[in-house]
Amino acid sequence: MVVPVHDINPVRRTPWITWLLIGVNIVVFLLTPAAASTGVTRDSLGELCRQEAFYERYGAVPRELVDNRPLPTVATGEVGVGPGGPGCVIERRWYDKIPALSVLFSMFLHGGWLHLLGNMLFLWVFGNNVEDRFGRLRFLLFYLFCGYAAAYGFALANATQTQPLVGASGAVSGVLGAYLMLFPRARVWSLVPILLFIPLRLPAWFVLGLWFALQWLYSSGYAVSNAGSVAYLAHLVGFVVGMMIALPLRERRPPGTTRRSGRVRA
């Protein structure tokens, strides 16, 4: 997969909401159990149990979203020993949880540093131009709506799954879909894995189209990813929703542009 690092697509105003979202994601991550995990060494069972309990409490569990009620039993974060050996203790839920609100929480939680940095890189590269076209408040609402659509879309297709969804991927995917609709010919400097990583300037339609195609291949099972447990279907849903919302804005002349010789220039 190509890795976008910078687009050649100037904006007319400072992308405060994009920067705010990136900042909030980083701060929240630093406050979660996953921040202590480097990903280099295997986490202890105690650390894994604490992470499981945390994400079950604050993550978006597909079964909870479909049923609109929290699971009756959850991980406590403690380690116990059962017939099969050491494992995480499961007990009756002792806290209240609103499934719909957990989707909002889950958009700012990540499973590790690579998960966080990958999402924030894509938001950094593509979010500013989409915010510029939408406007700050509408962009924030758009971002959150795509995140909700992605989570519920995945939940409807995996109604019995109890593994929590965490990450900004669904919302960021919506941003990518909108960018593809609004700026398909913009040039994006990307690292292409040819032997090593070679920087190339590629059109946005190619970078984002390739990204979408890979998500579809992984989601459908035609290709296997080594990225672990990833909700690729949520990425697809967020991307398509973002495209649909941005479609009416394609022909709309942004504020501050001028019309010359029958053509719109940004």
CSV table of C-alpha atoms in Angstrom, one decimal, residues 8-196:
chain,number,residue,atom,x,y,z
A,8,ILE,CA,-0.3,19.6,-3.1
A,9,ASN,CA,-3.7,21.2,-2.4
A,10,PRO,CA,-3.5,24.6,-0.5
A,11,VAL,CA,-6.3,25.7,1.8
A,12,ARG,CA,-7.8,29.1,2.3
A,13,ARG,CA,-8.1,28.9,6.1
A,14,THR,CA,-6.5,27.3,9.0
A,15,PRO,CA,-7.9,23.8,9.6
A,16,TRP,CA,-8.5,24.2,13.3
A,17,ILE,CA,-11.0,21.3,13.6
A,18,THR,CA,-8.6,18.9,11.9
A,19,TRP,CA,-5.8,19.9,14.3
A,20,LEU,CA,-8.2,19.7,17.3
A,21,LEU,CA,-9.3,16.2,16.4
A,22,ILE,CA,-5.7,15.1,16.0
A,23,GLY,CA,-4.8,16.7,19.3
A,24,VAL,CA,-7.7,15.1,21.2
A,25,ASN,CA,-7.0,11.7,19.8
A,26,ILE,CA,-3.4,11.9,20.9
A,27,VAL,CA,-4.2,13.2,24.4
A,28,VAL,CA,-6.9,10.6,24.9
A,29,PHE,CA,-4.6,7.8,23.8
A,30,LEU,CA,-2.0,8.8,26.3
A,31,LEU,CA,-4.5,8.4,29.0
A,32,THR,CA,-5.5,4.8,28.0
A,33,PRO,CA,-3.8,1.5,29.0
A,34,ALA,CA,-2.6,1.0,25.4
A,35,ALA,CA,-0.2,4.0,25.7
A,36,ALA,CA,2.1,1.9,28.0
A,37,SER,CA,2.4,-0.8,25.3
A,38,THR,CA,5.3,-0.2,22.9
A,39,GLY,CA,4.3,-3.0,20.6
A,40,VAL,CA,7.9,-4.3,20.6
A,41,THR,CA,7.6,-6.7,23.5
A,42,ARG,CA,4.6,-8.9,24.3
A,43,ASP,CA,2.4,-7.4,26.9
A,44,SER,CA,1.9,-9.3,30.2
A,45,LEU,CA,-1.4,-11.1,30.8
A,46,GLY,CA,-2.3,-8.5,33.5
A,47,GLU,CA,-1.8,-5.6,30.9
A,48,LEU,CA,-3.9,-7.5,28.4
A,49,CYS,CA,-6.7,-8.0,30.9
A,50,ARG,CA,-6.7,-4.3,31.8
A,51,GLN,CA,-6.9,-3.3,28.2
A,52,GLU,CA,-9.7,-5.8,27.5
A,53,ALA,CA,-11.7,-4.4,30.4
A,54,PHE,CA,-11.1,-0.8,29.4
A,55,TYR,CA,-12.1,-1.3,25.8
A,56,GLU,CA,-15.2,-3.4,26.7
A,57,ARG,CA,-16.3,-0.5,28.9
A,58,TYR,CA,-15.7,2.4,26.5
A,59,GLY,CA,-15.5,0.8,23.1
A,60,ALA,CA,-18.3,0.2,20.7
A,61,VAL,CA,-19.4,-3.5,20.9
A,62,PRO,CA,-21.4,-4.6,17.8
A,63,ARG,CA,-23.7,-6.8,19.7
A,64,GLU,CA,-24.5,-3.9,22.1
A,65,LEU,CA,-25.2,-1.5,19.3
A,66,VAL,CA,-27.6,-3.9,17.6
A,67,ASP,CA,-29.4,-4.9,20.8
A,68,ASN,CA,-29.1,-1.4,22.2
A,69,ARG,CA,-28.2,-2.8,25.6
A,70,PRO,CA,-24.8,-3.5,27.2
A,71,LEU,CA,-23.4,-7.0,27.7
A,72,PRO,CA,-24.5,-8.7,30.9
A,73,THR,CA,-20.9,-9.9,31.7
A,74,VAL,CA,-17.6,-8.1,31.1
A,75,ALA,CA,-13.9,-8.4,31.9
A,76,THR,CA,-12.9,-7.0,35.2
A,77,GLY,CA,-9.3,-6.3,34.3
A,78,GLU,CA,-8.0,-8.9,36.8
A,79,VAL,CA,-6.2,-12.1,36.1
A,80,GLY,CA,-7.6,-15.4,37.4
A,81,VAL,CA,-6.9,-19.1,37.0
A,82,GLY,CA,-9.6,-21.3,35.6
A,83,PRO,CA,-9.8,-24.9,34.2
A,84,GLY,CA,-7.9,-23.8,31.1
A,85,GLY,CA,-5.2,-22.0,33.0
A,86,PRO,CA,-4.6,-18.3,33.7
A,87,GLY,CA,-6.9,-15.8,32.0
A,88,CYS,CA,-8.9,-12.6,32.4
A,89,VAL,CA,-11.7,-12.7,35.0
A,90,ILE,CA,-15.2,-12.3,33.6
A,91,GLU,CA,-18.0,-11.1,35.9
A,92,ARG,CA,-21.5,-9.6,35.8
A,93,ARG,CA,-21.3,-6.0,34.6
A,94,TRP,CA,-21.3,-3.5,37.5
A,95,TYR,CA,-21.3,-0.2,35.6
A,96,ASP,CA,-23.8,1.6,33.3
A,97,LYS,CA,-23.1,1.9,29.6
A,98,ILE,CA,-25.0,3.6,26.8
A,99,PRO,CA,-24.2,1.7,23.6
A,100,ALA,CA,-24.9,4.7,21.3
A,101,LEU,CA,-22.6,6.9,23.3
A,102,SER,CA,-19.9,4.3,23.3
A,103,VAL,CA,-19.5,4.9,19.5
A,104,LEU,CA,-18.5,8.5,20.2
A,105,PHE,CA,-15.9,7.3,22.9
A,106,SER,CA,-14.6,4.6,20.6
A,107,MET,CA,-13.7,7.2,17.8
A,108,PHE,CA,-11.0,8.6,20.1
A,109,LEU,CA,-9.6,5.3,21.4
A,110,HIS,CA,-6.9,3.3,19.7
A,111,GLY,CA,-5.3,-0.1,20.2
A,112,GLY,CA,-1.7,1.0,19.9
A,113,TRP,CA,0.8,3.6,18.6
A,114,LEU,CA,0.7,2.4,15.0
A,115,HIS,CA,-3.0,2.3,15.0
A,116,LEU,CA,-3.1,5.9,16.3
A,117,LEU,CA,-0.3,7.3,14.1
A,118,GLY,CA,-1.7,5.7,10.9
A,119,ASN,CA,-5.2,7.2,11.4
A,120,MET,CA,-3.7,10.6,12.3
A,121,LEU,CA,-1.4,10.7,9.3
A,122,PHE,CA,-4.4,10.2,6.9
A,123,LEU,CA,-6.4,12.8,8.8
A,124,TRP,CA,-3.5,15.2,8.7
A,125,VAL,CA,-3.0,14.8,4.9
A,126,PHE,CA,-6.6,14.9,3.8
A,127,GLY,CA,-8.6,16.5,6.5
A,128,ASN,CA,-7.6,20.1,6.0
A,129,ASN,CA,-9.0,20.4,2.5
A,130,VAL,CA,-12.3,18.7,3.4
A,131,GLU,CA,-12.7,21.0,6.3
A,132,ASP,CA,-11.9,23.9,4.1
A,133,ARG,CA,-14.7,22.9,1.7
A,134,PHE,CA,-17.2,22.0,4.3
A,135,GLY,CA,-16.6,24.7,6.9
A,136,ARG,CA,-15.4,24.0,10.4
A,137,LEU,CA,-18.7,23.1,12.2
A,138,ARG,CA,-20.1,21.1,9.3
A,139,PHE,CA,-16.8,19.3,9.0
A,140,LEU,CA,-16.9,18.3,12.7
A,141,LEU,CA,-20.5,17.0,12.3
A,142,PHE,CA,-19.6,15.2,9.1
A,143,TYR,CA,-16.6,13.5,10.8
A,144,LEU,CA,-18.7,12.3,13.7
A,145,PHE,CA,-21.5,11.2,11.5
A,146,CYS,CA,-19.2,9.1,9.3
A,147,GLY,CA,-17.8,7.5,12.5
A,148,TYR,CA,-21.3,6.6,13.7
A,149,ALA,CA,-22.3,5.3,10.2
A,150,ALA,CA,-19.2,3.1,10.0
A,151,ALA,CA,-19.7,1.6,13.5
A,152,TYR,CA,-23.3,0.8,13.0
A,153,GLY,CA,-22.8,-0.4,9.5
A,154,PHE,CA,-20.2,-2.9,10.8
A,155,ALA,CA,-22.4,-3.9,13.7
A,156,LEU,CA,-25.4,-4.7,11.5
A,157,ALA,CA,-23.2,-7.0,9.5
A,158,ASN,CA,-21.6,-8.6,12.6
A,159,ALA,CA,-24.5,-8.5,15.1
A,160,THR,CA,-23.2,-11.2,17.4
A,161,GLN,CA,-19.6,-10.0,17.7
A,162,THR,CA,-18.6,-8.9,21.2
A,163,GLN,CA,-15.1,-7.7,20.4
A,164,PRO,CA,-15.1,-3.9,20.8
A,165,LEU,CA,-14.5,-1.5,18.0
A,166,VAL,CA,-12.0,1.3,18.7
A,167,GLY,CA,-10.3,3.8,16.5
A,168,ALA,CA,-10.9,6.8,14.3
A,169,SER,CA,-10.7,4.7,11.1
A,170,GLY,CA,-14.4,4.9,10.3
A,171,ALA,CA,-14.6,8.7,10.6
A,172,VAL,CA,-11.2,9.2,8.8
A,173,SER,CA,-12.4,6.9,6.0
A,174,GLY,CA,-15.3,9.3,5.5
A,175,VAL,CA,-12.8,12.1,5.1
A,176,LEU,CA,-11.0,10.1,2.5
A,177,GLY,CA,-14.2,9.4,0.6
A,178,ALA,CA,-15.1,13.1,0.6
A,179,TYR,CA,-11.6,14.1,-0.5
A,180,LEU,CA,-11.9,11.7,-3.5
A,181,MET,CA,-15.1,13.3,-4.5
A,182,LEU,CA,-13.9,16.9,-4.1
A,183,PHE,CA,-10.3,16.8,-5.2
A,184,PRO,CA,-9.7,13.7,-7.3
A,185,ARG,CA,-7.0,15.3,-9.4
A,186,ALA,CA,-5.0,16.8,-6.5
A,187,ARG,CA,-1.4,15.5,-6.3
A,188,VAL,CA,-0.3,13.6,-3.3
A,189,TRP,CA,3.3,12.8,-2.3
A,190,SER,CA,3.3,9.2,-1.3
A,191,LEU,CA,5.8,6.6,-0.3
A,192,VAL,CA,5.5,3.6,-2.6
A,193,PRO,CA,7.0,0.2,-1.5
A,194,ILE,CA,9.2,-0.5,-4.5
A,195,LEU,CA,12.2,-2.4,-3.0
A,196,LEU,CA,12.4,0.3,-0.3
